[in-house]
CSV table of C-alpha atoms in Angstrom, one decimal:
chain,number,residue,atom,x,y,z
A,1,MET,CA,-31.3,23.5,23.0
A,2,GLU,CA,-32.5,20.8,25.5
A,3,ARG,CA,-31.8,17.4,26.0
A,4,THR,CA,-34.0,14.8,27.1
A,5,LEU,CA,-33.8,10.9,27.9
A,6,ALA,CA,-36.2,8.4,26.1
A,7,ILE,CA,-36.2,4.7,26.8
A,8,VAL,CA,-37.4,2.3,24.1
A,9,LYS,CA,-38.8,-0.5,26.7
A,10,PRO,CA,-38.4,-3.9,26.4
A,11,ASP,CA,-42.2,-4.4,25.0
A,12,ALA,CA,-41.3,-2.3,21.9
A,13,VAL,CA,-37.9,-4.3,21.8
A,14,ALA,CA,-39.2,-7.2,21.5
A,15,LYS,CA,-41.8,-6.1,18.7
A,16,GLY,CA,-39.1,-4.9,16.5
A,17,PHE,CA,-39.8,-1.3,16.7
A,18,ILE,CA,-36.8,0.4,17.8
A,19,GLY,CA,-36.6,1.9,14.2
A,20,GLU,CA,-40.2,3.2,13.7
A,21,ILE,CA,-39.5,5.2,17.2
A,22,ILE,CA,-36.7,6.1,16.4
A,23,LYS,CA,-37.6,7.8,13.1
A,24,ARG,CA,-40.5,9.7,14.8
A,25,TYR,CA,-37.7,11.2,17.3
A,26,GLU,CA,-35.5,12.6,14.3
A,27,THR,CA,-38.2,13.5,12.0
A,28,ASN,CA,-40.2,15.8,14.6
A,29,GLY,CA,-36.6,17.6,15.3
A,30,LEU,CA,-35.0,15.3,17.9
A,31,GLY,CA,-31.5,14.6,17.2
A,32,ILE,CA,-29.4,11.7,18.7
A,33,VAL,CA,-26.5,12.7,20.8
A,34,GLY,CA,-26.2,9.7,22.5
A,35,MET,CA,-27.7,6.1,22.5
A,36,LYS,CA,-27.1,2.3,23.4
A,37,MET,CA,-28.9,-0.9,24.0
A,38,LEU,CA,-28.5,-2.9,26.9
A,39,ARG,CA,-30.0,-4.8,29.2
A,40,LEU,CA,-30.4,-3.3,32.9
A,41,THR,CA,-30.3,-5.3,35.9
A,42,ARG,CA,-32.9,-5.5,38.6
A,43,GLU,CA,-30.8,-3.3,40.2
A,44,GLU,CA,-29.7,-1.0,37.7
A,45,ALA,CA,-34.0,-0.7,36.9
A,46,GLU,CA,-34.1,0.1,40.9
A,47,GLY,CA,-32.4,2.5,41.4
A,48,PHE,CA,-33.5,4.4,37.9
A,49,TYR,CA,-36.9,4.6,39.1
A,50,TYR,CA,-36.4,4.7,42.6
A,51,VAL,CA,-38.8,7.8,42.9
A,52,HIS,CA,-41.4,5.3,42.5
A,53,ARG,CA,-40.1,3.1,45.2
A,54,GLU,CA,-43.3,3.4,47.3
A,55,ARG,CA,-45.9,3.1,44.7
A,56,PRO,CA,-47.6,-0.1,44.3
A,57,PHE,CA,-46.1,-1.2,40.7
A,58,PHE,CA,-42.8,-0.4,41.8
A,59,LYS,CA,-41.7,-4.6,41.7
A,60,SER,CA,-43.9,-4.9,38.7
A,61,LEU,CA,-42.1,-2.2,36.7
A,62,VAL,CA,-38.2,-2.9,38.0
A,63,ASP,CA,-39.5,-6.9,36.7
A,64,PHE,CA,-40.3,-5.6,33.4
A,65,MET,CA,-37.6,-2.8,32.5
A,66,SER,CA,-35.5,-5.6,33.5
A,67,SER,CA,-37.3,-8.3,31.3
A,68,CYS,CA,-35.6,-7.4,27.8
A,69,PRO,CA,-32.9,-5.2,26.6
A,70,VAL,CA,-34.0,-1.6,26.2
A,71,VAL,CA,-32.1,1.2,24.0
A,72,VAL,CA,-32.0,4.7,26.1
A,73,LEU,CA,-31.4,7.5,23.8
A,74,ALA,CA,-30.1,11.1,25.1
A,75,LEU,CA,-32.4,13.5,22.8
A,76,GLU,CA,-31.8,17.0,22.0
A,77,GLY,CA,-33.6,20.0,20.3
A,78,ASP,CA,-35.6,23.1,20.9
A,79,GLY,CA,-38.1,22.2,23.8
A,80,ALA,CA,-37.0,18.5,23.8
A,81,ILE,CA,-38.8,17.7,27.2
A,82,LYS,CA,-42.3,18.7,25.6
A,83,LYS,CA,-41.5,17.7,22.1
A,84,ASN,CA,-40.9,14.2,23.2
A,85,ARG,CA,-44.0,13.9,26.0
A,86,ASP,CA,-46.1,15.1,22.9
A,87,LEU,CA,-44.5,12.4,20.9
A,88,MET,CA,-45.4,9.5,23.3
A,89,GLY,CA,-48.9,10.6,24.3
A,90,ALA,CA,-50.4,9.6,27.5
A,91,THR,CA,-49.0,7.0,29.7
A,92,ASP,CA,-52.3,4.6,29.1
A,93,PRO,CA,-52.2,3.3,25.4
A,94,SER,CA,-55.7,3.7,25.1
A,95,LYS,CA,-56.2,6.9,26.2
A,96,ALA,CA,-53.1,8.4,24.2
A,97,ALA,CA,-53.8,10.8,21.2
A,98,LYS,CA,-53.9,9.0,17.9
A,99,ASP,CA,-51.1,8.5,16.2
A,100,THR,CA,-48.6,8.8,19.0
A,101,ILE,CA,-46.1,6.3,20.2
A,102,ARG,CA,-48.1,5.1,22.9
A,103,ASN,CA,-51.3,4.9,21.0
A,104,LEU,CA,-49.3,3.1,18.4
A,105,PHE,CA,-46.8,0.7,19.6
A,106,GLY,CA,-48.2,0.5,23.5
A,107,THR,CA,-50.8,-2.7,25.1
A,108,ASN,CA,-51.1,-1.4,28.3
A,109,ILE,CA,-50.1,1.2,30.7
A,110,GLU,CA,-47.2,-0.6,31.9
A,111,ARG,CA,-46.1,-1.7,28.0
A,112,ASN,CA,-46.4,1.5,26.6
A,113,ALA,CA,-43.6,1.1,24.4
A,114,VAL,CA,-41.6,4.3,25.8
A,115,HIS,CA,-40.0,6.3,28.6
A,116,GLY,CA,-39.5,10.2,28.2
A,117,SER,CA,-38.3,12.4,31.3
A,118,ASP,CA,-40.9,14.4,32.7
A,119,SER,CA,-39.1,17.8,33.7
A,120,LYS,CA,-35.5,19.4,33.5
A,121,ASP,CA,-34.5,18.2,36.4
A,122,SER,CA,-35.5,14.5,35.4
A,123,ALA,CA,-33.6,14.7,32.3
A,124,ALA,CA,-30.3,15.7,34.0
A,125,PHE,CA,-30.8,13.0,36.6
A,126,GLU,CA,-31.6,10.1,34.0
A,127,ILE,CA,-29.1,11.0,30.8
A,128,ALA,CA,-26.4,11.1,33.8
A,129,TYR,CA,-27.8,7.7,34.7
A,130,PHE,CA,-26.8,6.2,31.4
A,131,PHE,CA,-24.4,8.4,29.6
A,132,ASN,CA,-21.2,9.7,30.7
A,133,ARG,CA,-19.9,12.5,28.5
A,134,LEU,CA,-17.4,10.3,26.6
A,135,GLU,CA,-20.7,8.6,25.2
A,136,MET,CA,-22.2,11.8,23.7
A,137,ILE,CA,-21.3,13.5,20.5
A,138,ARG,CA,-21.9,17.0,22.1
């Protein structure tokens, strides 16, 4: 079993898509082993996205991610990272495959509804960033 982190981003939370997005995880073999809703401070968003700190979109990303509540989920399943990446679709919703989360619920490359870990190393860092062992069910 593999674990990955997913975030329902502020745009999808504000539009009321939390349930629809979670349903897609669960019906595709990804179990929820940790979940919480929170509002990231600017500092927390900067810490989470530190790998992008030199990129031109960093400030905009941090502003967006700290603008409204998010839902963070630790997901578990066989090949969870790839499965979640496939469910999300391409970063740009206009280029995402039909019926992927970003195609259905995203607006643009920044407001693309969800975040997902891209590797085992990222998943380990990201899950630990939001959850301690007492907040996980397994």
